[in-house]
Coordinates of C-alpha atoms in Angstrom, one line a residue:
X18 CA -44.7 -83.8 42.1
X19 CA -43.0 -84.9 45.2
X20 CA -42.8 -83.2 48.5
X21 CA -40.6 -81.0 49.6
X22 CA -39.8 -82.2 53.7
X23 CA -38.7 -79.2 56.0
X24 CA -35.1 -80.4 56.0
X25 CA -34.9 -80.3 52.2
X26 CA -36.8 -77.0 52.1
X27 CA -34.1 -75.4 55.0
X28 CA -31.2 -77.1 52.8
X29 CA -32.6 -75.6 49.1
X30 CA -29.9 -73.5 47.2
X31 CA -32.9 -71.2 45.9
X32 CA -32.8 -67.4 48.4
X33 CA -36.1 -66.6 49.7
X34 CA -37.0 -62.9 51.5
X35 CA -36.9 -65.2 54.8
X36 CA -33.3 -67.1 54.6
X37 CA -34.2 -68.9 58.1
X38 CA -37.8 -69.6 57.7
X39 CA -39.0 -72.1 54.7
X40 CA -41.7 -70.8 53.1
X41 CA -44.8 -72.5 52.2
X42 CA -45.1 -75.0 49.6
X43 CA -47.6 -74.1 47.0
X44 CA -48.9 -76.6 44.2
X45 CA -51.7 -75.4 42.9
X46 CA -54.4 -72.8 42.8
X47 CA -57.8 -72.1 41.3
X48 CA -59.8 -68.6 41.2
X49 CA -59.6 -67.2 44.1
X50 CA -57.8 -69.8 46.1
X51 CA -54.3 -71.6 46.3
X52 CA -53.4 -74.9 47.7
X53 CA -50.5 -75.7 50.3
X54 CA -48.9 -79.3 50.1
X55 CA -50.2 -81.3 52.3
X56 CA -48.8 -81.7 56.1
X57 CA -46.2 -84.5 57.0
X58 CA -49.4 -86.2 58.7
X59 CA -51.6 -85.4 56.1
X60 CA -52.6 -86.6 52.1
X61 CA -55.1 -83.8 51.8
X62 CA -53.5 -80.0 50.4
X63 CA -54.5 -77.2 52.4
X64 CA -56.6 -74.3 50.9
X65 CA -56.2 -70.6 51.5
X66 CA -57.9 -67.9 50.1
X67 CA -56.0 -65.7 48.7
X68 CA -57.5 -61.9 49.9
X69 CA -53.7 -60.6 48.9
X70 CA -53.8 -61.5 45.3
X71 CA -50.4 -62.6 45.9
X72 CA -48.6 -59.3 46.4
X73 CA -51.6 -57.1 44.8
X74 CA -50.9 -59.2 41.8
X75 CA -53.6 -61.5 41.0
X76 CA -56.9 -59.4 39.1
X77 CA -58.7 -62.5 36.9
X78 CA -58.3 -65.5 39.9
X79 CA -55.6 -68.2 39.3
X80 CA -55.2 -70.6 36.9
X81 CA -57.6 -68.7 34.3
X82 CA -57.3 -70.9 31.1
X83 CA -58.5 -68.6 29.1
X84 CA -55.0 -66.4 29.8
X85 CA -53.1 -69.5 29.6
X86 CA -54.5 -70.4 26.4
X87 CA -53.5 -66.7 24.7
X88 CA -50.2 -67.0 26.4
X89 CA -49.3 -70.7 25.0
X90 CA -50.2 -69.3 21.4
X91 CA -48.3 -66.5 21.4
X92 CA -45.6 -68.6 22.7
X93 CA -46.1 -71.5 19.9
X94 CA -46.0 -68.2 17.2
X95 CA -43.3 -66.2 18.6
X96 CA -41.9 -65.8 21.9
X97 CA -39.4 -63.9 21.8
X98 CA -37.6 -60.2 19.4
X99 CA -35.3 -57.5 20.4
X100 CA -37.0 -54.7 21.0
X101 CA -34.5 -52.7 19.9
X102 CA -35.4 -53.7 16.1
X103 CA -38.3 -55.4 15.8
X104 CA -41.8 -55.5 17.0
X105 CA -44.5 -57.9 17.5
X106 CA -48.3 -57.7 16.5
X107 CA -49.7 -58.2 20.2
X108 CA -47.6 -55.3 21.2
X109 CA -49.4 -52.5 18.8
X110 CA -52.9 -54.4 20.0
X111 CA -52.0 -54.0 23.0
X112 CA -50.7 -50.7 23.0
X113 CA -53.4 -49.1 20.9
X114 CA -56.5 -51.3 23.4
X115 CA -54.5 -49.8 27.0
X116 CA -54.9 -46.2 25.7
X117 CA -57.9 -46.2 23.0
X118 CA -60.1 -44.3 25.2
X119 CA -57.3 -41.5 26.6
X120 CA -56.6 -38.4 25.1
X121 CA -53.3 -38.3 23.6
X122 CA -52.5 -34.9 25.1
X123 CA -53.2 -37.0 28.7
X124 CA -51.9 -40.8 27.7
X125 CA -49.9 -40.5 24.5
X126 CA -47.7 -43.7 24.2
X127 CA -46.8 -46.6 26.8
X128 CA -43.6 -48.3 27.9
X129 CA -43.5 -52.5 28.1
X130 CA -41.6 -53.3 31.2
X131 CA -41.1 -56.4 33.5
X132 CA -41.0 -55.1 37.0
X133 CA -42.8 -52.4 39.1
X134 CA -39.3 -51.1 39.8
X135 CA -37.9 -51.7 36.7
X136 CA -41.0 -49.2 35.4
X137 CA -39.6 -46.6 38.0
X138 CA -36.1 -46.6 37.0
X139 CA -37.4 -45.9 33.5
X140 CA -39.7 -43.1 34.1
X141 CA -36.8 -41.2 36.7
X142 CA -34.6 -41.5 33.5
X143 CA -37.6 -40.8 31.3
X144 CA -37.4 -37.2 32.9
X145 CA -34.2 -36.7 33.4
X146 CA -33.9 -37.1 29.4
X147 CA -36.9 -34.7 28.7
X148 CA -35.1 -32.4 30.1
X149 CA -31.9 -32.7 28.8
X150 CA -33.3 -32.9 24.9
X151 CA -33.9 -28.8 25.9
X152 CA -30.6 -27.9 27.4
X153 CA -31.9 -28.3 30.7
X154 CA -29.1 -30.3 31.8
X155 CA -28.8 -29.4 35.5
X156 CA -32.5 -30.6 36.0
X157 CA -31.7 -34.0 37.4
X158 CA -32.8 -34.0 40.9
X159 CA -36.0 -35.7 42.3
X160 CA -38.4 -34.9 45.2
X161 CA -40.6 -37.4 46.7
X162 CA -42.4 -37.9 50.1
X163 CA -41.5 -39.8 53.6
X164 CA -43.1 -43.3 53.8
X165 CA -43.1 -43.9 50.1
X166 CA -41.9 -47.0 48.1
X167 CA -40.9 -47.1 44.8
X168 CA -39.3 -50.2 44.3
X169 CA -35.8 -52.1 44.2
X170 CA -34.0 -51.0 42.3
X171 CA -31.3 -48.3 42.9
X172 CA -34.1 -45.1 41.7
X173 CA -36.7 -46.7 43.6
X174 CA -34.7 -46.8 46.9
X175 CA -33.3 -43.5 46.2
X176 CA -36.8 -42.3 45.7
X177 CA -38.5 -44.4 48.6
X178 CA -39.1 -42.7 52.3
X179 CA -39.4 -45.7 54.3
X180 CA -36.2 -45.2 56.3
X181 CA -36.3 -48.7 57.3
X182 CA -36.3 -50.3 54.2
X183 CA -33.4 -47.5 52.6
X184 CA -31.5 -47.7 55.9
X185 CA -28.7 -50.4 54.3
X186 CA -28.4 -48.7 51.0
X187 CA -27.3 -45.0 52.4
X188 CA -24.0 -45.2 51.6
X189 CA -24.9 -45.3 47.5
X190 CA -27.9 -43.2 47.6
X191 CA -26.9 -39.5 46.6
X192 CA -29.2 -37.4 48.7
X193 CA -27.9 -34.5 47.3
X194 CA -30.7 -35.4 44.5
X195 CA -33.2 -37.3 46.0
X196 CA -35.4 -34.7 48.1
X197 CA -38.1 -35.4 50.8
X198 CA -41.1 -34.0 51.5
X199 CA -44.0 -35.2 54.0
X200 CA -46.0 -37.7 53.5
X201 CA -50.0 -36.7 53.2
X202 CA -51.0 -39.3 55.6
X203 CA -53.8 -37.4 57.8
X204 CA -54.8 -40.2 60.1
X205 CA -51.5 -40.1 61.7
X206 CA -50.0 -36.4 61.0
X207 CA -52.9 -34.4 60.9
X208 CA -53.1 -31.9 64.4
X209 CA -56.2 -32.4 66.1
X210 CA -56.1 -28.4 65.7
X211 CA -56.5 -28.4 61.6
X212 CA -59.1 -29.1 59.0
X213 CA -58.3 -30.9 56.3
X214 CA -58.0 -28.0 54.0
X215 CA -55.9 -26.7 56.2
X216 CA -53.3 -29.8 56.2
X217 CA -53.4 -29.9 52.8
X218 CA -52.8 -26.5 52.1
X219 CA -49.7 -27.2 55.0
X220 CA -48.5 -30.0 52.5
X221 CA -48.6 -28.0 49.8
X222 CA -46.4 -25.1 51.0
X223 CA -43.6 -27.7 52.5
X224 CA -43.6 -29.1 48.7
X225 CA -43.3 -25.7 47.1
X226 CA -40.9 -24.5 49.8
X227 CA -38.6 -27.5 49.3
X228 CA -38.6 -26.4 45.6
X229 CA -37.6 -22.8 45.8
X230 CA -35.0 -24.5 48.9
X231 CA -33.2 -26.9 45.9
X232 CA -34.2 -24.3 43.0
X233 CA -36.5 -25.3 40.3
X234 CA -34.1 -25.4 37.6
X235 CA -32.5 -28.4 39.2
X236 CA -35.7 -30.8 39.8
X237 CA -37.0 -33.0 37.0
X238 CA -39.8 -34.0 38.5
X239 CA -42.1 -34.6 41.6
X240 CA -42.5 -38.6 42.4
X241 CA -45.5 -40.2 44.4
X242 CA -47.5 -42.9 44.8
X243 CA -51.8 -42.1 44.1
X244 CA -52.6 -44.3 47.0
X245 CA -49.9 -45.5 49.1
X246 CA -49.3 -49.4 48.8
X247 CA -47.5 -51.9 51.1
X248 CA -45.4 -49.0 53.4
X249 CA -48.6 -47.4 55.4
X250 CA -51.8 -49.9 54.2
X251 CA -53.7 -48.2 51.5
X252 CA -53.7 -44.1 52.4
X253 CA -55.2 -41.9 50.0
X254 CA -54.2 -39.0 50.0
X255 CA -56.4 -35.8 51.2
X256 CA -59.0 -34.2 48.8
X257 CA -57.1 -31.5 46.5
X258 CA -54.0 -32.9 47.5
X259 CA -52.9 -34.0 43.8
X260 CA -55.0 -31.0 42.0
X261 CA -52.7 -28.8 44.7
X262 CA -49.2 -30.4 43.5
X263 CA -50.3 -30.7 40.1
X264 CA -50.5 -26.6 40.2
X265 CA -47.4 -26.3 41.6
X266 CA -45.4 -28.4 39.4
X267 CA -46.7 -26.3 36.4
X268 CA -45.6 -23.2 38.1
X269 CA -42.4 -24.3 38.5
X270 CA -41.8 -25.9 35.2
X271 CA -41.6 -29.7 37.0
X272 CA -42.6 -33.0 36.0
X273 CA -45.2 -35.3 37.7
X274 CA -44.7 -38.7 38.1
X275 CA -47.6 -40.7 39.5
X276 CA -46.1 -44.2 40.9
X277 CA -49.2 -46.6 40.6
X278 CA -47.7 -50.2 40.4
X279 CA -49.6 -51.7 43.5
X280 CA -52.6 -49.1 43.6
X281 CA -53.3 -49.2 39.5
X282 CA -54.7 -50.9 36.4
X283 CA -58.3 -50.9 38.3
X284 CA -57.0 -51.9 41.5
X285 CA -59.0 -48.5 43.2
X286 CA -62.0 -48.8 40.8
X287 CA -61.0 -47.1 38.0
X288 CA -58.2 -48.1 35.6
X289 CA -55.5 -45.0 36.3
X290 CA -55.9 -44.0 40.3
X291 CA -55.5 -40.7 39.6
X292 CA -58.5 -40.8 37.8
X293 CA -60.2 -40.5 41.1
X294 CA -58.5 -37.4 42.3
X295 CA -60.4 -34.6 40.5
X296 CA -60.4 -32.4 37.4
X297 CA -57.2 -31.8 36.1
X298 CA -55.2 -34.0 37.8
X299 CA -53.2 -35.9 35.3
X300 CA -49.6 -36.8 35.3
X301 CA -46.8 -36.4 32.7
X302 CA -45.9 -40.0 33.6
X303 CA -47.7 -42.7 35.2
X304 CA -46.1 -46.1 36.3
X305 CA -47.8 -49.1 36.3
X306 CA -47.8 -53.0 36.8
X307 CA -49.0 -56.0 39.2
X308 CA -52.5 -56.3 38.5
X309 CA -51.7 -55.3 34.3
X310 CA -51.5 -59.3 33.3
X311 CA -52.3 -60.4 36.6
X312 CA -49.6 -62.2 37.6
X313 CA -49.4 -64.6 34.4
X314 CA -46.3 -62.8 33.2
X315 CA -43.9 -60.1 34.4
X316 CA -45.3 -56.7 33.0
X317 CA -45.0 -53.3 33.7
X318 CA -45.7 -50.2 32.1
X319 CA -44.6 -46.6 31.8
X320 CA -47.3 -44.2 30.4
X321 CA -46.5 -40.5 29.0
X322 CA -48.3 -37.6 27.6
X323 CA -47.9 -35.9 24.6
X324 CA -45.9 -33.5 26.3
X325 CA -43.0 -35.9 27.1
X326 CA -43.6 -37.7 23.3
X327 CA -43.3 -34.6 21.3
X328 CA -39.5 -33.2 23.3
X329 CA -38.5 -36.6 22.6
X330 CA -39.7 -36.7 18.9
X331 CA -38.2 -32.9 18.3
X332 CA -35.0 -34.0 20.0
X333 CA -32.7 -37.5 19.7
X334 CA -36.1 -39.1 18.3
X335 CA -35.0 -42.1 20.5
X336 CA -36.1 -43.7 24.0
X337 CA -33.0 -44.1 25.4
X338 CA -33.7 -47.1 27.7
X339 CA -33.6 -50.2 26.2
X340 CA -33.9 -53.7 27.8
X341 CA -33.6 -57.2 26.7
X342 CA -37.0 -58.2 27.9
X343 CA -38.7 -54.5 26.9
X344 CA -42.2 -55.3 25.3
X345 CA -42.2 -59.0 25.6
X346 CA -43.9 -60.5 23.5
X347 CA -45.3 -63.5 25.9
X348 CA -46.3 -60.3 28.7
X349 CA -48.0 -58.5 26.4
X350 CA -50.2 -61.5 25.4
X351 CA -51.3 -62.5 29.3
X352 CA -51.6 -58.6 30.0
X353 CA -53.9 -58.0 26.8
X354 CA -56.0 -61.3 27.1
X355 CA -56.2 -59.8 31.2
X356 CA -57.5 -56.5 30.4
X357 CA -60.1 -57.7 27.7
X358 CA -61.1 -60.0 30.1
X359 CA -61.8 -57.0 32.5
X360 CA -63.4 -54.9 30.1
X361 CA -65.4 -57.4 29.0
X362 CA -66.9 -59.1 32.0
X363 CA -66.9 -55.1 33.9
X364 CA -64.0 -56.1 36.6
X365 CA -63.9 -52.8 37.5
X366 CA -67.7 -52.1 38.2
X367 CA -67.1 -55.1 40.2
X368 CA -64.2 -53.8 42.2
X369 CA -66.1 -51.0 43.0
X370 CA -68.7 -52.9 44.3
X371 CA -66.9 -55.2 46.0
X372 CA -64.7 -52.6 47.5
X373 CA -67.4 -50.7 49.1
X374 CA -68.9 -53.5 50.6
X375 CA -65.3 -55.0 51.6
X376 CA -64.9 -51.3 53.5
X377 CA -68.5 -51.5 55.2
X378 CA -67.7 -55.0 56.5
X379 CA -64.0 -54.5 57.7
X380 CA -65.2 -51.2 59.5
X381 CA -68.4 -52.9 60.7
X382 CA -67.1 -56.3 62.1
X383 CA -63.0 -55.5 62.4
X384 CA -63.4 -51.8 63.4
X385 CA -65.6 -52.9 66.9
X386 CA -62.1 -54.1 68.4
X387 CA -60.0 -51.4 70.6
X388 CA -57.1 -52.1 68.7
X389 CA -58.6 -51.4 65.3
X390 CA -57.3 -47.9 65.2
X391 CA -58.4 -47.2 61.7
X392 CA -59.2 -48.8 58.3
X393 CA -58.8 -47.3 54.7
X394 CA -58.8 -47.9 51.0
X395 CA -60.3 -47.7 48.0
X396 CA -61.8 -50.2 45.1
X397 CA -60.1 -53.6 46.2
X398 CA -57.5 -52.3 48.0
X399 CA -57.9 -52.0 51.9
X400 CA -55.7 -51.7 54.8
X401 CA -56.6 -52.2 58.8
X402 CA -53.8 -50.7 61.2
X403 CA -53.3 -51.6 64.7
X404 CA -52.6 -50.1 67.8
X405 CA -53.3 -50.5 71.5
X406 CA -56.3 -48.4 71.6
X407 CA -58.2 -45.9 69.4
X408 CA -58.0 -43.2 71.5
X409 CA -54.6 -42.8 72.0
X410 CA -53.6 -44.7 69.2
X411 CA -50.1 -45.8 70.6
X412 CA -48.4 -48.5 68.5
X413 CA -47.5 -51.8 69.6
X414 CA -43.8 -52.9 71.0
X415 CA -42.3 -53.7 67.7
X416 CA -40.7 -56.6 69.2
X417 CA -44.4 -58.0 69.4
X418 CA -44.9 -57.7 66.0
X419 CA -48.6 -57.3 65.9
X420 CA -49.2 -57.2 62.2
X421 CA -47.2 -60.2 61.1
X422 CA -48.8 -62.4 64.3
X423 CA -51.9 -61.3 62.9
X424 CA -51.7 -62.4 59.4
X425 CA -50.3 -65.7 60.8
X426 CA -53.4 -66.1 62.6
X427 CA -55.6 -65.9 59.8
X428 CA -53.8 -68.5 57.7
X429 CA -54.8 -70.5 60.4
X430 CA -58.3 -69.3 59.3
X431 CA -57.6 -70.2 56.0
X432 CA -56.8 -66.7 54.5
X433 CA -53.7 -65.0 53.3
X434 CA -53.2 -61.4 53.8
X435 CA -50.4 -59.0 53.8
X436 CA -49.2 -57.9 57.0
X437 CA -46.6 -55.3 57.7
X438 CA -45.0 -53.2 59.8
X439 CA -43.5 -50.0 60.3
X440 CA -46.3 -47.9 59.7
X441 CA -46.2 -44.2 61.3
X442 CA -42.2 -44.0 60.7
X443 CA -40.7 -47.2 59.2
X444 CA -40.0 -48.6 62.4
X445 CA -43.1 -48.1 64.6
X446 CA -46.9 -49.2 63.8
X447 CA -48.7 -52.4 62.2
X448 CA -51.0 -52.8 59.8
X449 CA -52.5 -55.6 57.2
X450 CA -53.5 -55.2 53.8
X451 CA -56.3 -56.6 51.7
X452 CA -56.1 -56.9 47.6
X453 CA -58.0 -59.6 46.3
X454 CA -58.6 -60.5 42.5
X455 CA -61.0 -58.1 40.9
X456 CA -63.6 -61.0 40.5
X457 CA -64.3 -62.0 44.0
X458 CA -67.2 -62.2 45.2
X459 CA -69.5 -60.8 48.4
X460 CA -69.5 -64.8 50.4
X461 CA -65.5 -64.8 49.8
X462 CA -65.2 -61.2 51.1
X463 CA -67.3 -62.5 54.1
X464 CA -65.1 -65.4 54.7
X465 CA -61.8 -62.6 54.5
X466 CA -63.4 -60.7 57.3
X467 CA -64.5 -63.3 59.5
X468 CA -60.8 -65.1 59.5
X469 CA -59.7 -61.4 60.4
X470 CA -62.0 -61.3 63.2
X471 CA -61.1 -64.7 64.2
X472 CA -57.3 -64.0 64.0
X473 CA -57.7 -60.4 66.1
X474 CA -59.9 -62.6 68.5
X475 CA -56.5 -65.1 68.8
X476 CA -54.5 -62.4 68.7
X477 CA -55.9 -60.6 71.9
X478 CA -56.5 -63.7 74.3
X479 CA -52.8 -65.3 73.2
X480 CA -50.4 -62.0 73.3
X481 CA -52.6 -58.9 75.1

C-alpha cells in the first residue's frame, strides 16, 4: 500500500479525535506488536509494542489467524439477519458458551451489542423498562458517581462524572435524573484521619442519603464502573464497597448496574470484575465489551439476571431495544472463537500471573521516582499517576501535560501506552494506563516497564 505523506495525512477528509495533529500510520501488526509506516527517510516500519491493547481492546495479540479464519467463514455462510426476526446458529453457541457456568438466578440471558456505549444506553433503558412492566412508572432516574465514564452516547454522558469530558454536552443532559454521588477513589479522597472501613462506610451513607434526598420510588437503578477505566487509571474500589451498595440497593427496591466495558471479559483476572468483590455481590445488569472479541469485530454485551428476564417475560414479553447491527452475526463469530481461545489456552490464569508480576515491577522499578505518586490495578489492567512528589502529592500544571508527554516518550522507547489526564477532578492530575493482550508474556512486560522508566527518566531531565 502506498504512503501516506504528512501533507496528504493533514489534508484527509476522514475526522480523527486530534483534527490538527495526523495520527500515526499503522500497516500491520503481529501478537503483541504493531508496525508504523516507515519514516520519510526511512524503508524500514517501525515497531511498537502495544502494552495498551489498543484502547483495552486487544486480549488474543493481533493478527490471530485462527480468529480470522472463524470470522471469514461465518462471513462466506452468512453475514448478515435482522435481529428483529431471525437468528443465527453462532449466536445461541455463543450465548449458551458466555454463561454455561453462571447461575441463571445471577447471569440469566445476554444482549449482542456493538459498542461499550451503545451496551450502556441499552442496559439504562433496560431498567427503566423493568420498571415500568410493574407500574412503576415514575422510576426513571439514575444515580452514579463523580469521575466515572460510561460512554458516548447521550446515557453514557448523562451518566459519566468526569466534568471535563460532560462539560460541552450540559445543555441536553437533564440533571434532574442523572444523580451524583462520590467517587470511591481512596488514594485521593480518603482523610489521612479515617480507616478504610471508615471511608467506605462514609461512601455508603452519601449513596443512601442521596436516595432518600431524590426518593426511592423515582430511581431505577444505581450505575458504576467495578474498576474505574480510562478517567482515574485503574481504581478499585475499597473492600466492601460493592457488598455495601449492593445492600442498599435491595433495601430500597433499586437496580444495580455494574459498567465493565474496559475493566471486563478477564481483563482483572477473572471473566465478570465483580467476581472479585466478595460474596454476594452480583448485579442485576452487567455491561460488557472491548476485550469480548478482542478487537476483531465491534461487540458488546448486556448481561441480566433472572430477575430482570422473568418482569420482562410476565409483562410485554419483548426487549424493547432493537438495532440493526444487534447480535451480528460476524461479532459473535470473532468474540466466540476469542473466548474459546481463552478458555482453552487459560488466558485468564495467565492475566493473573502476568498482572501480579506487571504490579511488582511498575511498583519496583517506576514507583522509585518522586513523581510516581501511586500505582494500581488489577489482572492486566494497571495505572501509574503522577505528581510532583509523593508526599504532598500536588499535581502537575496542566498546561505541562505530564501524562500525555510521558506516553510520547515511551513511543520513543518503542511502547504505546495510554496516557490521560484529569485525574483527581477532570481537570487536574495525570496518569498512564497499561492493558496489554491477555497473552503477553514476563520479557514483554519487562520491555513495558523499562520504556516507562526510560520515558520518566526523559521526562524529568527535559521538562522538571
Amino acid at each position: 500500500m502506498t504512503q501516506f505523506t504528512d501533507e496528504e495525512l493533514q489534508n484527509s477528509r476522514a475526522i480523527h479525535r486530534s483534527i490538527l495533529k495526523p495520527p500515526t500510520v499503522l500497516t500491520h501488526a503481529q501478537g503483541q506488536y504493531v508496525y508504523a509506516q516507515p519514516g520519510p527517510n526511512s524503508t524500514t516500519s517501525t515497531k511498537y509494542l502495544d502494552a495498551i491493547g489498543g484502547a483495552a481492546v486487544i486480549s488474543v495479540g493481533h493478527n490471530n489467524t485462527e480468529v480470522i479464519d472463524v470470522v471469514t467463514a461465518q462471513m462466506s455462510t452468512i453475514s448478515y439477519a435482522f435481529n428483529a426476526d431471525f437468528t443465527i446458529p453462532v449466536v445461541e453457541h455463543f450465548a449458551n458458551y458466555l454463561l454455561s457456568s453462571y447461575d441463571p438466578a445471577h447471569v440469566a440471558k445476554v444482549y449482542f451489542a456493538n459498542l461499550g456505549s451503545e451496551a450502556n444506553e441499552n442496559a439504562l433503558k433496560l431498567a427503566v423498562q423493568y420498571w415500568h412492566e410493574q407500574g412503576k412508572t415514575t422510576k426513571c432516574q439514575f444515580i452514579s458517581r463523580g469521575m466515572s465514564y460510561h460512554g458516548n452516547c447521550l446515557a453514557g454522558i448523562s451518566l459519566s462524572g468526569n466534568k471535563a469530558r460532560v462539560k460541552p454536552y450540559e445543555g441536553i443532559i437533564d440533571h434532574a435524573r442523572f444523580h451524583k454521588v462520590s467517587p470511591c477513589f481512596a488514594f485521593r479522597y480518603m482523610r489521612p484521619t479515617e480507616t478504610t472501613e471508615e471511608y467506605t462506610q462514609t461512601l455508603l451513607d452519601e449513596l443512601e442519603e442521596k436516595i432518600v434526598d431524590v426518593g426511592p420510588e423515582n430511581i431505577a437503578a444505581f450505575f458504576a464502573e467495578t474498576v474505574v477505566g480510562a478517567t482515574t487509571a485503574c481504581v478499585t474500589a475499597t473492600e466492601g464497597y460493592f457488598a455495601g451498595v449492593r445492600r442498599i440497593c435491595d433495601k430500597f427496591d433499586i437496580l444495580m448496574i455494574l459498567d465493565e466495558v474496559m475493566c471486563g471479559s478477564g481483563r482483572t483476572g477473572t471473566f465478570f470484575a465483580w467476581e472479585q468483590e466478595g460474596e454476594g455481590v452480583v448485579p442485576d445488569i452487567t455491561t460488557a465489551g472491548k476485550t469480548i472479541s478482542g478487537g476483531y469485530s465491534p461487540l458488546s454485551c448486556v448481561f441480566i439476571n433472572q430477575r430482570i428476564l422473568d418482569v420482562l417475560t410476565a409483562g410485554s414479553g419483548l426487549h424493547n431495544t432493537v438495532h440493526t447491527f444487534q447480535n451480528f452475526s460476524l461479532s459473535c463469530a470473532a468474540g466466540y472463537a476469542v473466548q474459546k481461545i481463552v478458555r482453552r489456552d487459560a488466558l485468564l490464569k495467565n492475566v493473573r500471573a502476568m498482572g501480579q508480576y506487571f504490579g511488582l515491577e511498575l511498583r519496583d522499578k517506576a514507583g522509585v521516582f518522586d513523581m510516581v505518586v501511586d500505582v494500581r490495578g488489577r489482572g492486566l489492567f494497571w495505572g501509574v499517576e503522577f505528581a510532583k512528589d509523593k508526599v504532598s502529592k500536588e499535581p502537575f500544571d496542566g498546561e505541562l501535560g505530564a501524562g500525555h508527554r510521558i506516553g510520547e516518550l515511551m513511543m520513543k522507547h518503542g511502547v504505546i501506552g495510554y496516557p490521560g489526564r484529569g485525574t483527581i477532578d477532570g481537570y487536574k492530575g495525570d496518569h498512564i494506563l497499561f492493558a496489554p493482550s491477555f497473552d503477553i508474556k514476563k520479557e514483554e512486560i519487562d520491555i513495558i516497564v523499562d520504556a516507562l522508566v526510560a520515558a520518566i527518566e526523559d521526562f524529568q531531565k527535559k521538562y522538571l
